[in-house]
PDB file of C-alpha atoms and ligand atoms in Angstrom:
ATOM      1  CA  MET F 987      15.505   1.685  38.120  1.00  0.00           C
ATOM      2  CA  LYS F 988      13.255   3.336  35.600  1.00  0.00           C
ATOM      3  CA  ASN F 989      12.005   1.620  32.397  1.00  0.00           C
ATOM      4  CA  ASN F 990      13.702  -1.656  33.271  1.00  0.00           C
ATOM      5  CA  TYR F 991      11.821  -4.585  31.667  1.00  0.00           C
ATOM      6  CA  ASP F 992      13.457  -7.340  34.058  1.00  0.00           C
ATOM      7  CA  ASN F 993      10.122  -8.328  35.661  1.00  0.00           C
ATOM      8  CA  VAL F 994       8.458  -9.026  32.345  1.00  0.00           C
ATOM      9  CA  ALA F 995      11.386 -10.380  30.401  1.00  0.00           C
ATOM     10  CA  SER F 996      10.354 -13.961  30.662  1.00  0.00           C
ATOM     11  CA  PHE F 997       6.847 -13.428  29.136  1.00  0.00           C
ATOM     12  CA  TYR F 998       7.271 -10.100  27.262  1.00  0.00           C
ATOM     13  CA  ASP F 999       7.150 -11.668  23.682  1.00  0.00           C
ATOM     14  CA  THR F1000       4.130 -13.874  24.546  1.00  0.00           C
ATOM     15  CA  LEU F1001       2.323 -10.759  25.828  1.00  0.00           C
ATOM     16  CA  SER F1002       3.249  -8.818  22.722  1.00  0.00           C
ATOM     17  CA  LYS F1003       1.813 -11.494  20.481  1.00  0.00           C
ATOM     18  CA  LEU F1004      -1.361 -11.995  22.668  1.00  0.00           C
ATOM     19  CA  VAL F1005      -2.178  -8.355  22.374  1.00  0.00           C
ATOM     20  CA  PHE F1006      -0.797  -7.217  19.074  1.00  0.00           C
ATOM     21  CA  SER F1007      -0.619 -10.611  17.141  1.00  0.00           C
ATOM     22  CA  ARG F1008       2.592 -10.214  15.208  1.00  0.00           C
ATOM     23  CA  SER F1009       2.275  -6.457  14.375  1.00  0.00           C
ATOM     24  CA  GLN F1010       5.035  -5.298  16.649  1.00  0.00           C
ATOM     25  CA  VAL F1011       7.283  -7.960  14.949  1.00  0.00           C
ATOM     26  CA  LYS F1012       6.230  -7.007  11.255  1.00  0.00           C
ATOM     27  CA  ALA F1013       6.710  -3.442  12.035  1.00  0.00           C
ATOM     28  CA  GLN F1014      10.325  -4.011  12.667  1.00  0.00           C
ATOM     29  CA  VAL F1015      11.119  -6.636  10.200  1.00  0.00           C
ATOM     30  CA  ALA F1016       9.854  -4.504   7.512  1.00  0.00           C
ATOM     31  CA  LEU F1017      12.533  -1.906   7.906  1.00  0.00           C
ATOM     32  CA  LEU F1018      15.463  -4.334   8.244  1.00  0.00           C
ATOM     33  CA  PRO F1019      16.475  -4.435   4.499  1.00  0.00           C
ATOM     34  CA  HIS F1020      17.777  -0.918   5.104  1.00  0.00           C
ATOM     35  CA  ILE F1021      20.780  -2.514   6.781  1.00  0.00           C
ATOM     36  CA  ARG F1022      23.749  -2.914   4.463  1.00  0.00           C
ATOM     37  CA  PRO F1023      26.494  -5.171   4.508  1.00  0.00           C
ATOM     38  CA  ASN F1024      29.470  -4.170   6.684  1.00  0.00           C
ATOM     39  CA  SER F1025      27.336  -1.675   8.548  1.00  0.00           C
ATOM     40  CA  ARG F1026      27.821  -0.664  12.293  1.00  0.00           C
ATOM     41  CA  VAL F1027      24.528  -1.048  13.943  1.00  0.00           C
ATOM     42  CA  LEU F1028      23.274   0.276  17.255  1.00  0.00           C
ATOM     43  CA  ILE F1029      20.122  -1.360  18.674  1.00  0.00           C
ATOM     44  CA  VAL F1030      18.696   0.325  21.838  1.00  0.00           C
ATOM     45  CA  GLY F1031      15.946  -1.566  23.829  1.00  0.00           C
ATOM     46  CA  GLY F1032      15.970  -4.589  21.783  1.00  0.00           C
ATOM     47  CA  GLY F1033      14.210  -6.698  24.472  1.00  0.00           C
ATOM     48  CA  THR F1034      14.705 -10.425  24.164  1.00  0.00           C
ATOM     49  CA  GLY F1035      16.776 -10.148  21.163  1.00  0.00           C
ATOM     50  CA  TRP F1036      14.581 -11.793  18.426  1.00  0.00           C
ATOM     51  CA  ILE F1037      15.363  -8.912  16.293  1.00  0.00           C
ATOM     52  CA  LEU F1038      18.997 -10.254  16.246  1.00  0.00           C
ATOM     53  CA  GLU F1039      17.812 -13.428  14.655  1.00  0.00           C
ATOM     54  CA  GLU F1040      15.860 -11.552  11.998  1.00  0.00           C
ATOM     55  CA  ILE F1041      18.852  -9.178  11.182  1.00  0.00           C
ATOM     56  CA  ALA F1042      20.988 -12.357  10.707  1.00  0.00           C
ATOM     57  CA  ARG F1043      18.440 -13.777   8.193  1.00  0.00           C
ATOM     58  CA  ILE F1044      19.005 -10.560   6.017  1.00  0.00           C
ATOM     59  CA  GLN F1045      22.617  -9.754   6.735  1.00  0.00           C
ATOM     60  CA  PRO F1046      24.155 -13.038   8.061  1.00  0.00           C
ATOM     61  CA  GLU F1047      27.783 -12.210   8.567  1.00  0.00           C
ATOM     62  CA  THR F1048      29.347  -8.616   8.244  1.00  0.00           C
ATOM     63  CA  LEU F1049      27.670  -6.431  10.722  1.00  0.00           C
ATOM     64  CA  ASP F1050      29.036  -5.033  13.828  1.00  0.00           C
ATOM     65  CA  ILE F1051      26.282  -4.463  16.139  1.00  0.00           C
ATOM     66  CA  ILE F1052      26.142  -2.747  19.582  1.00  0.00           C
ATOM     67  CA  TYR F1053      23.081  -4.028  21.582  1.00  0.00           C
ATOM     68  CA  VAL F1054      22.390  -1.524  24.620  1.00  0.00           C
ATOM     69  CA  GLU F1055      19.635  -2.881  26.926  1.00  0.00           C
ATOM     70  CA  ILE F1056      18.905  -1.690  30.494  1.00  0.00           C
ATOM     71  CA  SER F1057      17.380  -5.030  31.477  1.00  0.00           C
ATOM     72  CA  ALA F1058      19.834  -7.821  32.693  1.00  0.00           C
ATOM     73  CA  ARG F1059      17.261 -10.497  32.108  1.00  0.00           C
ATOM     74  CA  MET F1060      16.509  -9.209  28.410  1.00  0.00           C
ATOM     75  CA  ILE F1061      20.327  -9.333  27.691  1.00  0.00           C
ATOM     76  CA  ALA F1062      20.688 -12.715  29.139  1.00  0.00           C
ATOM     77  CA  LEU F1063      17.950 -13.882  26.742  1.00  0.00           C
ATOM     78  CA  SER F1064      19.312 -11.812  23.717  1.00  0.00           C
ATOM     79  CA  GLU F1065      22.773 -13.580  24.259  1.00  0.00           C
ATOM     80  CA  LYS F1066      21.346 -16.897  23.569  1.00  0.00           C
ATOM     81  CA  ARG F1067      20.097 -15.820  20.106  1.00  0.00           C
ATOM     82  CA  ASN F1068      21.550 -17.215  16.929  1.00  0.00           C
ATOM     83  CA  THR F1069      23.169 -14.001  15.428  1.00  0.00           C
ATOM     84  CA  GLY F1070      24.993 -15.783  12.532  1.00  0.00           C
ATOM     85  CA  GLY F1071      28.390 -14.349  11.834  1.00  0.00           C
ATOM     86  CA  ASN F1072      27.697 -10.873  12.890  1.00  0.00           C
ATOM     87  CA  LYS F1073      29.757  -9.475  15.668  1.00  0.00           C
ATOM     88  CA  VAL F1074      27.389  -8.537  18.561  1.00  0.00           C
ATOM     89  CA  THR F1075      28.546  -6.586  21.578  1.00  0.00           C
ATOM     90  CA  PHE F1076      25.915  -6.712  24.479  1.00  0.00           C
ATOM     91  CA  LEU F1077      25.837  -3.865  26.880  1.00  0.00           C
ATOM     92  CA  ASN F1078      23.638  -4.076  29.858  1.00  0.00           C
ATOM     93  CA  GLN F1079      23.244  -0.333  30.587  1.00  0.00           C
ATOM     94  CA  GLY F1080      20.844   2.536  30.014  1.00  0.00           C
ATOM     95  CA  ILE F1081      21.558   4.297  26.817  1.00  0.00           C
ATOM     96  CA  GLU F1082      21.966   7.502  28.654  1.00  0.00           C
ATOM     97  CA  GLN F1083      25.338   5.982  30.124  1.00  0.00           C
ATOM     98  CA  PHE F1084      26.550   4.735  26.597  1.00  0.00           C
ATOM     99  CA  GLU F1085      29.453   6.521  25.156  1.00  0.00           C
ATOM    100  CA  THR F1086      31.382   5.941  21.974  1.00  0.00           C
ATOM    101  CA  LYS F1087      33.251   8.174  19.507  1.00  0.00           C
ATOM    102  CA  GLU F1088      32.486   5.819  16.540  1.00  0.00           C
ATOM    103  CA  PRO F1089      29.241   6.821  14.778  1.00  0.00           C
ATOM    104  CA  PHE F1090      26.772   4.226  13.371  1.00  0.00           C
ATOM    105  CA  ASP F1091      25.456   3.523   9.922  1.00  0.00           C
ATOM    106  CA  VAL F1092      22.179   2.307  11.342  1.00  0.00           C
ATOM    107  CA  ILE F1093      20.398   2.965  14.698  1.00  0.00           C
ATOM    108  CA  ILE F1094      17.367   1.034  15.696  1.00  0.00           C
ATOM    109  CA  THR F1095      14.968   2.175  18.476  1.00  0.00           C
ATOM    110  CA  PRO F1096      12.068  -0.364  18.516  1.00  0.00           C
ATOM    111  CA  PHE F1097       9.434   0.712  21.045  1.00  0.00           C
ATOM    112  CA  LEU F1098      12.150   2.512  23.032  1.00  0.00           C
ATOM    113  CA  PHE F1099      10.856   6.057  23.149  1.00  0.00           C
ATOM    114  CA  ASP F1100       7.360   5.184  24.360  1.00  0.00           C
ATOM    115  CA  ASN F1101       8.932   4.617  27.757  1.00  0.00           C
ATOM    116  CA  PHE F1102      10.512   8.053  28.143  1.00  0.00           C
ATOM    117  CA  ALA F1103       9.038  11.313  29.716  1.00  0.00           C
ATOM    118  CA  LYS F1104       9.584  14.232  27.472  1.00  0.00           C
ATOM    119  CA  GLU F1105      12.801  15.488  28.857  1.00  0.00           C
ATOM    120  CA  ARG F1106      14.540  11.986  28.501  1.00  0.00           C
ATOM    121  CA  ALA F1107      13.122  11.429  25.170  1.00  0.00           C
ATOM    122  CA  GLU F1108      14.604  14.678  23.952  1.00  0.00           C
ATOM    123  CA  GLN F1109      17.969  14.033  25.632  1.00  0.00           C
ATOM    124  CA  VAL F1110      18.188  10.539  24.105  1.00  0.00           C
ATOM    125  CA  PHE F1111      17.070  11.789  20.782  1.00  0.00           C
ATOM    126  CA  HIS F1112      20.068  14.309  20.724  1.00  0.00           C
ATOM    127  CA  GLN F1113      22.502  11.576  22.049  1.00  0.00           C
ATOM    128  CA  LEU F1114      21.682   9.415  19.306  1.00  0.00           C
ATOM    129  CA  ASN F1115      21.627  11.966  16.621  1.00  0.00           C
ATOM    130  CA  ARG F1116      25.051  12.875  17.400  1.00  0.00           C
ATOM    131  CA  LEU F1117      25.952   9.191  16.763  1.00  0.00           C
ATOM    132  CA  ALA F1118      23.838   8.568  13.775  1.00  0.00           C
ATOM    133  CA  LYS F1119      25.473   8.691  10.287  1.00  0.00           C
ATOM    134  CA  ASP F1120      22.880   7.458   7.825  1.00  0.00           C
ATOM    135  CA  LYS F1121      19.741   5.643   8.887  1.00  0.00           C
ATOM    136  CA  TRP F1122      17.486   5.603  11.854  1.00  0.00           C
ATOM    137  CA  LEU F1123      14.799   2.795  11.946  1.00  0.00           C
ATOM    138  CA  PHE F1124      12.165   4.099  14.482  1.00  0.00           C
ATOM    139  CA  ILE F1125       9.226   1.889  15.463  1.00  0.00           C
ATOM    140  CA  ASP F1126       6.668   3.034  18.161  1.00  0.00           C
ATOM    141  CA  PHE F1127       3.132   3.700  18.775  1.00  0.00           C
ATOM    142  CA  VAL F1128       1.450   6.799  17.144  1.00  0.00           C
ATOM    143  CA  PRO F1129       1.020   9.667  19.608  1.00  0.00           C
ATOM    144  CA  LYS F1130      -2.214  11.199  18.391  1.00  0.00           C
ATOM    145  CA  GLN F1131      -4.927   8.540  18.215  1.00  0.00           C
ATOM    146  CA  SER F1132      -8.348   9.095  16.931  1.00  0.00           C
ATOM    147  CA  HIS F1133      -9.733   5.933  18.073  1.00  0.00           C
ATOM    148  CA  ARG F1134     -10.889   5.644  21.667  1.00  0.00           C
ATOM    149  CA  TRP F1135      -9.797   1.959  21.930  1.00  0.00           C
ATOM    150  CA  GLN F1136      -6.356   3.054  21.210  1.00  0.00           C
ATOM    151  CA  LYS F1137      -6.292   5.611  23.952  1.00  0.00           C
ATOM    152  CA  TRP F1138      -7.649   2.972  26.298  1.00  0.00           C
ATOM    153  CA  LEU F1139      -5.140   0.373  25.272  1.00  0.00           C
ATOM    154  CA  LEU F1140      -2.225   2.680  25.466  1.00  0.00           C
ATOM    155  CA  ASN F1141      -3.365   3.939  29.047  1.00  0.00           C
ATOM    156  CA  SER F1142      -3.683   0.288  30.139  1.00  0.00           C
ATOM    157  CA  MET F1143      -0.295  -0.474  28.875  1.00  0.00           C
ATOM    158  CA  TYR F1144       1.027   2.510  30.855  1.00  0.00           C
ATOM    159  CA  VAL F1145      -0.611   1.256  34.092  1.00  0.00           C
ATOM    160  CA  PHE F1146       0.784  -2.242  33.660  1.00  0.00           C
ATOM    161  CA  PHE F1147       4.175  -1.271  32.811  1.00  0.00           C
ATOM    162  CA  ARG F1148       4.437   1.418  35.392  1.00  0.00           C
ATOM    163  CA  LEU F1149       3.607  -1.221  38.042  1.00  0.00           C
ATOM    164  CA  LEU F1150       5.939  -3.993  36.649  1.00  0.00           C
ATOM    165  CA  CYS F1151       8.764  -2.044  35.007  1.00  0.00           C
ATOM    166  CA  ASN F1152       8.628   1.318  36.591  1.00  0.00           C
ATOM    167  CA  VAL F1153       7.919   2.925  33.298  1.00  0.00           C
ATOM    168  CA  GLU F1154       8.222   6.634  33.796  1.00  0.00           C
ATOM    169  CA  ALA F1155       6.090   7.942  30.756  1.00  0.00           C
ATOM    170  CA  THR F1156       2.383   8.723  31.043  1.00  0.00           C
ATOM    171  CA  HIS F1157       1.763   9.577  27.413  1.00  0.00           C
ATOM    172  CA  LEU F1158       3.777   9.167  24.230  1.00  0.00           C
ATOM    173  CA  ALA F1159       6.293  11.974  23.316  1.00  0.00           C
ATOM    174  CA  ASP F1160       6.032  13.022  19.674  1.00  0.00           C
ATOM    175  CA  MET F1161       9.218  12.430  18.243  1.00  0.00           C
ATOM    176  CA  GLN F1162       8.427  13.462  14.617  1.00  0.00           C
ATOM    177  CA  PRO F1163       9.287  17.280  15.178  1.00  0.00           C
ATOM    178  CA  PHE F1164      12.766  16.204  16.607  1.00  0.00           C
ATOM    179  CA  PHE F1165      13.611  14.115  13.404  1.00  0.00           C
ATOM    180  CA  GLU F1166      12.389  17.012  11.149  1.00  0.00           C
ATOM    181  CA  ALA F1167      14.385  19.676  13.024  1.00  0.00           C
ATOM    182  CA  ALA F1168      17.446  17.387  12.916  1.00  0.00           C
ATOM    183  CA  GLY F1169      17.224  17.028   8.990  1.00  0.00           C
ATOM    184  CA  TYR F1170      15.895  13.459   8.863  1.00  0.00           C
ATOM    185  CA  HIS F1171      13.580  12.530   6.065  1.00  0.00           C
ATOM    186  CA  PRO F1172      11.229   9.368   5.857  1.00  0.00           C
ATOM    187  CA  ILE F1173      12.365   6.844   3.017  1.00  0.00           C
ATOM    188  CA  GLN F1174       9.962   4.189   4.135  1.00  0.00           C
ATOM    189  CA  ASN F1175       6.668   4.718   6.219  1.00  0.00           C
ATOM    190  CA  ALA F1176       3.978   2.148   7.206  1.00  0.00           C
ATOM    191  CA  TYR F1177       1.346   1.718   9.825  1.00  0.00           C
ATOM    192  CA  TYR F1178       0.354  -1.484  11.663  1.00  0.00           C
ATOM    193  CA  TYR F1179      -2.394  -2.554  14.045  1.00  0.00           C
ATOM    194  CA  PHE F1180      -5.204  -0.346  12.693  1.00  0.00           C
ATOM    195  CA  GLY F1181      -2.827   2.682  12.641  1.00  0.00           C
ATOM    196  CA  PHE F1182      -1.676   2.251  16.200  1.00  0.00           C
ATOM    197  CA  ILE F1183       1.965   1.389  15.299  1.00  0.00           C
ATOM    198  CA  LYS F1184       4.170   3.239  12.994  1.00  0.00           C
ATOM    199  CA  SER F1185       7.393   2.139  11.598  1.00  0.00           C
ATOM    200  CA  ILE F1186       9.678   4.717   9.627  1.00  0.00           C
ATOM    201  CA  ALA F1187      13.127   4.418   8.038  1.00  0.00           C
ATOM    202  CA  TYR F1188      14.618   7.780   8.401  1.00  0.00           C
ATOM    203  CA  GLU F1189      17.570   8.960   6.445  1.00  0.00           C
ATOM    204  CA  LYS F1190      19.964  11.659   7.749  1.00  0.00           C
ATOM    205  CA  SER F1191      20.600  14.604   5.484  1.00  0.00           C
ATOM    206  CA  LYS F1192      24.241  14.857   4.622  1.00  0.00           C
ATOM    207  CA  MET F1193      25.053  18.448   5.815  1.00  0.00           C
TER     208      MET F1193
HETATM  209  C1  SAM A 353       8.733  -1.910  25.262  1.00  0.00           C
HETATM  210  S1  SAM A 353      10.071  -2.891  25.277  1.00  0.00           S
HETATM  211  C2  SAM A 353      10.444  -3.311  23.679  1.00  0.00           C
HETATM  212  C3  SAM A 353      11.359  -4.575  23.510  1.00  0.00           C
HETATM  213  C4  SAM A 353      11.683  -4.896  22.018  1.00  0.00           C
HETATM  214  N1  SAM A 353      12.188  -3.901  21.204  1.00  0.00           N
HETATM  215  C5  SAM A 353      10.500  -5.482  21.229  1.00  0.00           C
HETATM  216  O1  SAM A 353       9.723  -4.620  20.379  1.00  0.00           O
HETATM  217  O2  SAM A 353      10.123  -6.548  21.499  1.00  0.00           O
HETATM  218  C6  SAM A 353      11.361  -1.630  25.628  1.00  0.00           C
HETATM  219  C7  SAM A 353      12.738  -2.098  26.038  1.00  0.00           C
HETATM  220  O3  SAM A 353      13.504  -0.967  26.072  1.00  0.00           O
HETATM  221  C8  SAM A 353      14.478  -1.298  27.254  1.00  0.00           C
HETATM  222  N2  SAM A 353      14.857  -0.118  27.695  1.00  0.00           N
HETATM  223  C9  SAM A 353      14.051   1.027  28.458  1.00  0.00           C
HETATM  224  N3  SAM A 353      14.849   2.146  28.691  1.00  0.00           N
HETATM  225  C10 SAM A 353      15.987   1.849  28.210  1.00  0.00           C
HETATM  226  C11 SAM A 353      17.239   2.686  28.194  1.00  0.00           C
HETATM  227  N4  SAM A 353      17.174   3.975  28.810  1.00  0.00           N
HETATM  228  N5  SAM A 353      18.342   2.282  27.692  1.00  0.00           N
HETATM  229  C12 SAM A 353      18.365   0.832  27.113  1.00  0.00           C
HETATM  230  N6  SAM A 353      17.285   0.027  27.005  1.00  0.00           N
HETATM  231  C13 SAM A 353      16.160   0.505  27.646  1.00  0.00           C
HETATM  232  C14 SAM A 353      13.527  -2.214  28.258  1.00  0.00           C
HETATM  233  O4  SAM A 353      14.311  -2.838  29.174  1.00  0.00           O
HETATM  234  C15 SAM A 353      12.876  -2.958  27.237  1.00  0.00           C
HETATM  235  O5  SAM A 353      13.503  -4.236  26.976  1.00  0.00           O
END
């Protein structure tokens, strides 16, 4: 199965901190205040689930969260998290297979799209866009790096995660044009880890 992080689930967070210190965490936590009480939230590719504990610190009880994660081991770790009084539904499946008629107030895709080849990135973007009502919290690596060390690091990560997780991407898909074309505008925008990581809170235009 493509893009499944089962083989690295037990040490993924440690590896992230070794390479990026807390940058990947900070880039996500900075956007969480955009989640309002009583929101319906979709998290795709949440990994070990630490984000659920961070969300509970900010909104401890009124959220209805759907947590879609393709890795069974990541789901097992996530289920052990303290999610406060929020309702969390864990779904062990690829987002491509997820169906619902109810839209979401907030969609969170933390380091999800960097796994996808262009066609899948485009397909998943349109799928999530149909489900998005208001905010989309997008966190990922930046596609055009001017620094040689960033290119080297990105390529090394792709080699490593292709071997262990069958990650299909060989380079980053640039998602910004998709957001622009679909009528999103950034309301919060920050860079982390010397400009290698970008976190953006998008708001969807009411058409
Ligand atoms: C790079 S990891 C990021 C984990 C977490 N967001 C973090 O920042 O610590 C990407 C995660 O997305 C999951 N994933 C990859 N493709 C997916 C898909 N099509 N549907 C749902 N989850 C997916 C992987 O299993 C993995 O846990």
